[in-house]
mmCIF file of C-alpha atoms in Angstrom:
data_model
loop_
_atom_site.group_PDB
_atom_site.id
_atom_site.type_symbol
_atom_site.label_atom_id
_atom_site.label_comp_id
_atom_site.label_asym_id
_atom_site.label_seq_id
_atom_site.Cartn_x
_atom_site.Cartn_y
_atom_site.Cartn_z
ATOM 1 C CA UNK A 1402 -3.919 16.226 -17.781
ATOM 2 C CA UNK A 1403 -5.198 14.056 -15.105
ATOM 3 C CA UNK A 1404 -2.872 13.448 -12.182
ATOM 4 C CA UNK A 1405 -2.726 9.909 -11.353
ATOM 5 C CA UNK A 1406 -1.051 8.839 -7.905
ATOM 6 C CA UNK A 1407 -1.186 6.334 -5.170
ATOM 7 C CA UNK A 1408 -0.923 7.239 -1.136
ATOM 8 C CA UNK A 1409 1.804 8.968 1.037
ATOM 9 C CA UNK A 1410 5.222 6.500 1.920
ATOM 10 C CA UNK A 1411 4.081 4.112 -1.408
ATOM 11 C CA UNK A 1412 4.715 0.454 -1.805
ATOM 12 C CA UNK A 1413 4.840 -1.076 -5.019
ATOM 13 C CA UNK A 1414 1.362 -1.232 -5.860
ATOM 14 C CA UNK A 1415 0.988 2.426 -5.134
ATOM 15 C CA UNK A 1416 3.596 3.351 -7.547
ATOM 16 C CA UNK A 1417 3.170 0.590 -9.778
ATOM 17 C CA UNK A 1418 -0.544 0.434 -10.423
ATOM 18 C CA UNK A 1419 -0.335 4.315 -10.456
ATOM 19 C CA UNK A 1420 1.538 3.950 -13.614
ATOM 20 C CA UNK A 1421 -0.255 1.038 -15.521
ATOM 21 C CA UNK A 1422 -3.737 3.115 -14.485
ATOM 22 C CA UNK A 1423 -1.884 6.423 -16.597
ATOM 23 C CA UNK A 1424 -1.287 4.021 -19.037
ATOM 24 C CA UNK A 1425 -4.908 2.743 -19.010
ATOM 25 C CA UNK A 1426 -6.478 6.059 -19.361
ATOM 26 C CA UNK A 1427 -4.069 7.522 -21.989
ATOM 27 C CA UNK A 1428 -5.828 4.078 -23.949
ATOM 28 C CA UNK A 1429 -8.891 5.576 -23.176
ATOM 29 C CA UNK A 1430 -8.269 8.993 -24.706
ATOM 30 C CA UNK A 1431 -7.651 10.901 -21.659
ATOM 31 C CA UNK A 1432 -4.480 12.503 -21.104
ATOM 32 C CA UNK A 1433 -2.982 11.374 -17.771
ATOM 33 C CA UNK A 1434 0.361 11.188 -16.167
ATOM 34 C CA UNK A 1435 1.622 8.565 -13.379
ATOM 35 C CA UNK A 1436 3.470 10.466 -10.269
ATOM 36 C CA UNK A 1437 4.659 8.635 -6.897
ATOM 37 C CA UNK A 1438 4.187 10.346 -3.508
ATOM 38 C CA UNK A 1439 7.776 9.349 -2.116
ATOM 39 C CA UNK A 1440 10.915 7.575 -2.479
ATOM 40 C CA UNK A 1441 10.893 3.941 -3.850
ATOM 41 C CA UNK A 1442 11.404 1.125 -1.216
ATOM 42 C CA UNK A 1443 13.719 -1.485 -2.596
ATOM 43 C CA UNK A 1444 11.334 -3.966 -3.814
ATOM 44 C CA UNK A 1445 9.685 -1.331 -5.718
ATOM 45 C CA UNK A 1446 13.221 -0.377 -7.448
ATOM 46 C CA UNK A 1447 13.475 -3.972 -8.227
ATOM 47 C CA UNK A 1448 10.250 -4.281 -10.286
ATOM 48 C CA UNK A 1449 10.976 -1.333 -12.056
ATOM 49 C CA UNK A 1450 14.229 -2.501 -13.097
ATOM 50 C CA UNK A 1451 12.667 -6.087 -14.339
ATOM 51 C CA UNK A 1452 10.360 -4.301 -15.945
ATOM 52 C CA UNK A 1453 12.917 -1.694 -17.556
ATOM 53 C CA UNK A 1454 10.772 1.257 -16.772
ATOM 54 C CA UNK A 1455 11.964 4.845 -15.652
ATOM 55 C CA UNK A 1456 10.524 6.082 -11.858
ATOM 56 C CA UNK A 1457 7.471 8.203 -12.165
ATOM 57 C CA UNK A 1458 8.867 11.972 -11.084
ATOM 58 C CA UNK A 1459 7.779 12.917 -7.426
ATOM 59 C CA UNK A 1460 4.732 14.963 -7.154
ATOM 60 C CA UNK A 1461 4.994 18.785 -5.831
ATOM 61 C CA UNK A 1462 2.920 21.609 -6.030
ATOM 62 C CA UNK A 1463 -0.511 22.079 -5.511
ATOM 63 C CA UNK A 1464 -3.314 20.020 -6.736
ATOM 64 C CA UNK A 1465 -6.120 22.569 -6.323
ATOM 65 C CA UNK A 1466 -8.771 22.901 -9.279
ATOM 66 C CA UNK A 1467 -6.683 20.068 -10.756
ATOM 67 C CA UNK A 1468 -7.961 16.724 -12.013
ATOM 68 C CA UNK A 1469 -6.619 13.729 -10.471
ATOM 69 C CA UNK A 1470 -7.006 9.990 -10.309
ATOM 70 C CA UNK A 1471 -6.360 7.850 -6.659
ATOM 71 C CA UNK A 1472 -4.374 4.562 -6.749
ATOM 72 C CA UNK A 1473 -4.327 2.259 -4.015
ATOM 73 C CA UNK A 1474 -6.529 4.458 -1.339
ATOM 74 C CA UNK A 1475 -9.443 7.038 -0.507
ATOM 75 C CA UNK A 1476 -8.159 7.944 3.037
ATOM 76 C CA UNK A 1477 -7.371 12.303 2.615
ATOM 77 C CA UNK A 1478 -4.892 11.575 4.941
ATOM 78 C CA UNK A 1479 -2.888 9.678 3.203
ATOM 79 C CA UNK A 1480 -2.884 11.737 0.257
ATOM 80 C CA UNK A 1481 -0.885 15.303 -0.636
ATOM 81 C CA UNK A 1482 -2.022 18.055 1.612
ATOM 82 C CA UNK A 1483 -4.233 19.686 -1.133
ATOM 83 C CA UNK A 1484 -5.904 16.614 -1.955
ATOM 84 C CA UNK A 1485 -9.311 17.849 -1.244
ATOM 85 C CA UNK A 1486 -8.879 21.162 -3.296
ATOM 86 C CA UNK A 1487 -8.441 18.689 -6.120
ATOM 87 C CA UNK A 1488 -11.246 17.772 -8.920
ATOM 88 C CA UNK A 1489 -11.445 13.616 -8.422
ATOM 89 C CA UNK A 1490 -11.954 12.091 -11.636
ATOM 90 C CA UNK A 1491 -11.725 8.430 -10.359
ATOM 91 C CA UNK A 1492 -10.371 5.805 -7.945
ATOM 92 C CA UNK A 1493 -8.776 2.148 -8.429
ATOM 93 C CA UNK A 1494 -8.650 0.950 -5.109
ATOM 94 C CA UNK A 1495 -9.042 -2.512 -3.086
ATOM 95 C CA UNK A 1496 -9.014 -1.188 0.356
ATOM 96 C CA UNK A 1497 -12.125 -0.142 2.648
ATOM 97 C CA UNK A 1498 -14.076 3.505 1.212
ATOM 98 C CA UNK A 1499 -11.860 6.126 3.675
ATOM 99 C CA UNK A 1500 -13.498 9.866 4.404
ATOM 100 C CA UNK A 1501 -13.291 10.960 0.305
ATOM 101 C CA UNK A 1502 -15.143 13.416 -0.636
ATOM 102 C CA UNK A 1503 -15.880 14.587 -4.928
ATOM 103 C CA UNK A 1504 -17.221 17.620 -6.359
ATOM 104 C CA UNK A 1505 -18.646 15.632 -8.966
ATOM 105 C CA UNK A 1506 -19.978 12.099 -9.675
ATOM 106 C CA UNK A 1507 -16.720 10.121 -10.040
ATOM 107 C CA UNK A 1508 -15.490 6.631 -11.872
ATOM 108 C CA UNK A 1509 -14.818 4.555 -8.650
ATOM 109 C CA UNK A 1510 -13.597 0.960 -8.934
ATOM 110 C CA UNK A 1511 -13.238 -0.644 -5.525
ATOM 111 C CA UNK A 1512 -13.251 -4.124 -5.467
ATOM 112 C CA UNK A 1513 -12.189 -6.828 -2.024
ATOM 113 C CA UNK A 1514 -9.010 -8.256 -3.994
ATOM 114 C CA UNK A 1515 -5.512 -8.455 -2.758
ATOM 115 C CA UNK A 1516 -4.033 -5.665 -4.928
ATOM 116 C CA UNK A 1517 -4.954 -2.331 -6.682
ATOM 117 C CA UNK A 1518 -3.247 -3.827 -9.841
ATOM 118 C CA UNK A 1519 -5.863 -6.565 -10.020
ATOM 119 C CA UNK A 1520 -8.303 -4.323 -9.674
ATOM 120 C CA UNK A 1521 -7.656 -2.383 -12.903
ATOM 121 C CA UNK A 1522 -6.828 -6.104 -14.849
ATOM 122 C CA UNK A 1523 -10.305 -6.823 -13.943
ATOM 123 C CA UNK A 1524 -11.042 -3.190 -15.383
ATOM 124 C CA UNK A 1525 -9.316 -3.091 -18.681
ATOM 125 C CA UNK A 1526 -11.512 -4.147 -21.583
ATOM 126 C CA UNK A 1527 -10.212 -7.538 -23.457
ATOM 127 C CA UNK A 1528 -8.676 -4.782 -26.194
ATOM 128 C CA UNK A 1529 -6.665 -2.645 -23.960
ATOM 129 C CA UNK A 1530 -5.692 -5.973 -22.399
ATOM 130 C CA UNK A 1531 -4.055 -7.207 -25.809
ATOM 131 C CA UNK A 1532 -2.512 -4.007 -25.660
ATOM 132 C CA UNK A 1533 -0.829 -3.856 -22.627
ATOM 133 C CA UNK A 1534 3.079 -3.978 -23.001
ATOM 134 C CA UNK A 1535 5.194 -6.576 -21.137
ATOM 135 C CA UNK A 1536 7.104 -3.949 -19.127
ATOM 136 C CA UNK A 1537 3.516 -2.522 -17.751
ATOM 137 C CA UNK A 1538 2.735 -6.632 -17.431
ATOM 138 C CA UNK A 1539 5.281 -7.191 -15.175
ATOM 139 C CA UNK A 1540 4.862 -3.636 -13.133
ATOM 140 C CA UNK A 1541 0.916 -4.936 -12.337
ATOM 141 C CA UNK A 1542 2.774 -8.574 -11.821
ATOM 142 C CA UNK A 1543 5.166 -7.281 -9.046
ATOM 143 C CA UNK A 1544 2.678 -5.240 -7.612
ATOM 144 C CA UNK A 1545 0.356 -8.259 -7.359
ATOM 145 C CA UNK A 1546 3.137 -10.371 -6.157
ATOM 146 C CA UNK A 1547 4.164 -7.508 -3.084
ATOM 147 C CA UNK A 1548 0.879 -7.125 -2.095
ATOM 148 C CA UNK A 1549 -0.566 -10.769 -1.701
ATOM 149 C CA UNK A 1550 2.966 -11.450 -0.184
ATOM 150 C CA UNK A 1551 3.367 -13.635 -3.316
ATOM 151 C CA UNK A 1552 -0.186 -15.500 -2.618
ATOM 152 C CA UNK A 1553 0.545 -15.981 1.259
ATOM 153 C CA UNK A 1554 -1.728 -13.140 2.361
ATOM 154 C CA UNK A 1555 -5.052 -13.774 3.120
ATOM 155 C CA UNK A 1556 -6.254 -11.006 1.268
ATOM 156 C CA UNK A 1557 -5.512 -13.027 -1.797
ATOM 157 C CA UNK A 1558 -8.137 -13.836 -3.997
ATOM 158 C CA UNK A 1559 -8.541 -16.547 -7.083
ATOM 159 C CA UNK A 1560 -8.859 -13.210 -9.094
ATOM 160 C CA UNK A 1561 -5.755 -12.338 -7.616
ATOM 161 C CA UNK A 1562 -4.074 -15.263 -8.894
ATOM 162 C CA UNK A 1563 -5.817 -16.002 -12.548
ATOM 163 C CA UNK A 1564 -4.615 -11.864 -13.192
ATOM 164 C CA UNK A 1565 -0.866 -12.903 -12.053
ATOM 165 C CA UNK A 1566 -1.188 -15.909 -14.420
ATOM 166 C CA UNK A 1567 -2.152 -13.751 -17.307
ATOM 167 C CA UNK A 1568 -0.062 -11.032 -16.462
ATOM 168 C CA UNK A 1569 2.952 -13.546 -16.208
ATOM 169 C CA UNK A 1570 2.337 -14.972 -19.724
ATOM 170 C CA UNK A 1571 2.190 -11.077 -21.140
ATOM 171 C CA UNK A 1572 5.240 -10.427 -19.526
ATOM 172 C CA UNK A 1573 7.289 -13.464 -20.710
ATOM 173 C CA UNK A 1574 8.314 -14.024 -16.429
ATOM 174 C CA UNK A 1575 8.413 -17.300 -14.653
ATOM 175 C CA UNK A 1576 6.253 -16.125 -11.567
ATOM 176 C CA UNK A 1577 7.647 -18.420 -9.157
ATOM 177 C CA UNK A 1578 11.044 -17.528 -9.833
ATOM 178 C CA UNK A 1579 10.326 -13.617 -10.020
ATOM 179 C CA UNK A 1580 8.404 -13.824 -6.836
ATOM 180 C CA UNK A 1581 11.296 -15.500 -5.103
ATOM 181 C CA UNK A 1582 13.828 -12.411 -6.137
ATOM 182 C CA UNK A 1583 10.527 -9.760 -4.896
ATOM 183 C CA UNK A 1584 10.415 -11.327 -1.686
ATOM 184 C CA UNK A 1585 14.038 -11.098 -1.054
ATOM 185 C CA UNK A 1586 13.680 -7.305 -2.515
ATOM 186 C CA UNK A 1587 10.836 -6.514 -0.195
ATOM 187 C CA UNK A 1588 12.456 -8.198 3.359
ATOM 188 C CA UNK A 1589 15.998 -6.996 2.596
ATOM 189 C CA UNK A 1590 16.392 -4.036 5.399
ATOM 190 C CA UNK A 1591 20.542 -3.815 5.453
ATOM 191 C CA UNK A 1592 21.371 -0.586 6.305
ATOM 192 C CA UNK A 1593 18.358 1.653 6.680
ATOM 193 C CA UNK A 1594 17.919 3.215 10.172
ATOM 194 C CA UNK A 1595 14.896 2.886 12.697
ATOM 195 C CA UNK A 1596 13.042 5.926 11.571
ATOM 196 C CA UNK A 1597 13.395 5.384 7.834
ATOM 197 C CA UNK A 1598 11.569 1.520 8.430
ATOM 198 C CA UNK A 1599 9.183 3.096 10.606
ATOM 199 C CA UNK A 1600 7.745 5.926 7.977
ATOM 200 C CA UNK A 1601 8.672 3.552 4.766
ATOM 201 C CA UNK A 1602 5.133 1.732 5.094
ATOM 202 C CA UNK A 1603 3.314 4.083 7.718
ATOM 203 C CA UNK A 1604 -0.301 5.015 6.991
ATOM 204 C CA UNK A 1605 -2.698 7.227 8.943
ATOM 205 C CA UNK A 1606 -6.501 6.116 9.916
ATOM 206 C CA UNK A 1607 -9.799 6.928 11.597
ATOM 207 C CA UNK A 1608 -11.174 4.410 13.900
ATOM 208 C CA UNK A 1609 -13.721 4.760 16.133
ATOM 209 C CA UNK A 1610 -12.932 8.453 16.011
ATOM 210 C CA UNK A 1611 -9.466 7.805 16.883
ATOM 211 C CA UNK A 1612 -6.279 8.893 14.916
ATOM 212 C CA UNK A 1613 -4.197 5.862 14.088
ATOM 213 C CA UNK A 1614 -1.004 5.549 12.645
ATOM 214 C CA UNK A 1615 -0.053 2.037 11.539
ATOM 215 C CA UNK A 1616 3.631 1.659 10.494
ATOM 216 C CA UNK A 1617 4.216 -2.143 8.725
ATOM 217 C CA UNK A 1618 7.444 -3.729 8.317
ATOM 218 C CA UNK A 1619 7.519 -6.858 6.318
ATOM 219 C CA UNK A 1620 10.245 -9.339 7.213
ATOM 220 C CA UNK A 1621 12.255 -12.426 6.383
ATOM 221 C CA UNK A 1622 12.461 -13.270 10.255
ATOM 222 C CA UNK A 1623 11.780 -11.363 13.108
ATOM 223 C CA UNK A 1624 15.438 -11.511 14.153
ATOM 224 C CA UNK A 1625 16.394 -9.020 11.160
ATOM 225 C CA UNK A 1626 14.919 -6.100 14.013
ATOM 226 C CA UNK A 1627 16.326 -7.485 17.275
ATOM 227 C CA UNK A 1628 18.916 -4.709 17.701
ATOM 228 C CA UNK A 1629 17.036 -1.763 15.812
ATOM 229 C CA UNK A 1630 13.789 -2.824 17.947
ATOM 230 C CA UNK A 1631 14.792 -0.114 20.797
ATOM 231 C CA UNK A 1632 15.526 2.493 18.155
ATOM 232 C CA UNK A 1633 11.929 1.176 16.530
ATOM 233 C CA UNK A 1634 9.978 1.897 19.623
ATOM 234 C CA UNK A 1635 11.253 5.199 20.114
ATOM 235 C CA UNK A 1636 10.723 6.497 16.833
ATOM 236 C CA UNK A 1637 7.196 5.153 17.341
ATOM 237 C CA UNK A 1638 6.597 7.282 20.862
ATOM 238 C CA UNK A 1639 8.129 9.755 18.936
ATOM 239 C CA UNK A 1640 6.108 9.546 16.114
ATOM 240 C CA UNK A 1641 2.865 9.891 18.651
ATOM 241 C CA UNK A 1642 4.139 12.846 20.535
ATOM 242 C CA UNK A 1643 4.884 14.798 17.202
ATOM 243 C CA UNK A 1644 1.528 13.976 15.513
ATOM 244 C CA UNK A 1645 -0.865 13.943 18.616
ATOM 245 C CA UNK A 1646 -1.981 10.527 17.588
ATOM 246 C CA UNK A 1647 -4.457 8.389 19.803
ATOM 247 C CA UNK A 1648 -2.354 5.296 19.155
ATOM 248 C CA UNK A 1649 0.611 4.301 16.669
ATOM 249 C CA UNK A 1650 1.247 0.808 16.013
ATOM 250 C CA UNK A 1651 4.330 -0.805 14.731
ATOM 251 C CA UNK A 1652 3.547 -4.297 13.005
ATOM 252 C CA UNK A 1653 6.579 -6.360 12.595
ATOM 253 C CA UNK A 1654 5.360 -9.012 10.078
ATOM 254 C CA UNK A 1655 7.436 -12.527 9.704
ATOM 255 C CA UNK A 1656 6.397 -13.723 6.455
ATOM 256 C CA UNK A 1657 8.160 -16.882 6.879
ATOM 257 C CA UNK A 1658 6.360 -17.657 10.140
ATOM 258 C CA UNK A 1659 2.966 -16.129 9.343
ATOM 259 C CA UNK A 1660 2.554 -13.968 12.476
ATOM 260 C CA UNK A 1661 3.084 -10.066 13.470
ATOM 261 C CA UNK A 1662 4.227 -8.609 16.769
ATOM 262 C CA UNK A 1663 2.386 -5.662 17.209
ATOM 263 C CA UNK A 1664 3.941 -2.449 19.410
ATOM 264 C CA UNK A 1665 1.688 0.170 21.082
ATOM 265 C CA UNK A 1666 2.286 4.172 21.942
ATOM 266 C CA UNK A 1667 -0.186 6.992 22.185
ATOM 267 C CA UNK A 1668 -2.840 7.778 24.964
ATOM 268 C CA UNK A 1669 -5.459 5.295 23.620
ATOM 269 C CA UNK A 1670 -3.060 2.188 23.291
ATOM 270 C CA UNK A 1671 -4.275 -1.047 24.845
ATOM 271 C CA UNK A 1672 -2.895 -1.892 28.486
ATOM 272 C CA UNK A 1673 -0.202 -4.425 26.881
ATOM 273 C CA UNK A 1674 2.117 -2.599 24.973
ATOM 274 C CA UNK A 1675 2.985 -5.387 22.663
ATOM 275 C CA UNK A 1676 1.304 -8.502 21.561
ATOM 276 C CA UNK A 1677 2.064 -11.563 18.908
ATOM 277 C CA UNK A 1678 -0.708 -12.575 16.698
ATOM 278 C CA UNK A 1679 -0.053 -15.668 14.771
ATOM 279 C CA UNK A 1680 -1.771 -15.844 11.420
ATOM 280 C CA UNK A 1681 -1.812 -12.219 11.344
ATOM 281 C CA UNK A 1682 0.010 -10.815 7.773
ATOM 282 C CA UNK A 1683 -2.387 -8.230 6.358
ATOM 283 C CA UNK A 1684 -2.738 -4.545 7.668
ATOM 284 C CA UNK A 1685 -6.316 -4.256 6.111
ATOM 285 C CA UNK A 1686 -7.965 -7.656 6.684
ATOM 286 C CA UNK A 1687 -6.702 -8.346 9.643
ATOM 287 C CA UNK A 1688 -4.915 -5.749 11.728
ATOM 288 C CA UNK A 1689 -7.344 -3.099 11.268
ATOM 289 C CA UNK A 1690 -10.918 -5.131 12.272
ATOM 290 C CA UNK A 1691 -8.787 -6.186 15.103
ATOM 291 C CA UNK A 1692 -7.773 -2.628 16.106
ATOM 292 C CA UNK A 1693 -11.131 -1.271 15.691
ATOM 293 C CA UNK A 1694 -12.529 -4.343 17.717
ATOM 294 C CA UNK A 1695 -10.718 -3.342 20.766
ATOM 295 C CA UNK A 1696 -11.030 0.407 20.467
ATOM 296 C CA UNK A 1697 -14.938 -0.261 20.137
ATOM 297 C CA UNK A 1698 -14.370 -2.193 23.233
ATOM 298 C CA UNK A 1699 -12.257 0.632 24.961
ATOM 299 C CA UNK A 1700 -15.193 3.131 23.782
ATOM 300 C CA UNK A 1701 -17.607 1.176 25.682
ATOM 301 C CA UNK A 1702 -16.077 0.411 28.945
ATOM 302 C CA UNK A 1703 -14.633 4.269 29.374
#
């Protein structure tokens, strides 16, 4: 049995595309089961409800010597503790190649698209595409709309748009109406405490030899977190101390006004503890290169 899963603190793509990837593998005659590596956020719950699909089970136990397919990540720190003891058979991803090592040659497909679901769609044969159930087409469409912020993100490609068009037809869904409801669920943070918000979409990276954590919170308006901001910054400091990270970043993304406010903690943080970056929506395509450049400048001048 192949274990298929996305990253820790999963977003919609990590869970939706894991389920679709497991189905695809089974269609190819490879027994596979999808798992999740954390609780589903409100947006992901909405997508699964629309699809009429049950959530995958939470992955528990050791992966030592077990076959796995990774979805939406290749950074070992973003996976289970025993990931590096597993037998990685394949990867479906749209991020930079992380520090993953495999024991044997693996079936790896990484493309510069806006979503792993698009990568999977492009990988599917015409026969398998035709066999795709409407429920899974809904999951894949939801993942694309989530990751591209309904095509607003600079990570969006024409391939993403084309895949979404085909998937919405297969799912029998009005893409515009679905997008509107999905974004409402994505930005709904009512009743969620600061610690949960900070860890909900938290990822670990290595940049310029530095251990980096980036937490992104996507909002309809930055006013949504005005009262929570002191608590969020306290949690950011706590994260830096508890993980011994070189730098921790809180990325508050206003999808309506297309900008992000960044807050920093940790010994390698910039001189300014916060800044506002117009046009920044993507952690992958915008924040990571931006931060990498600044850490490189710091390394050269120190």
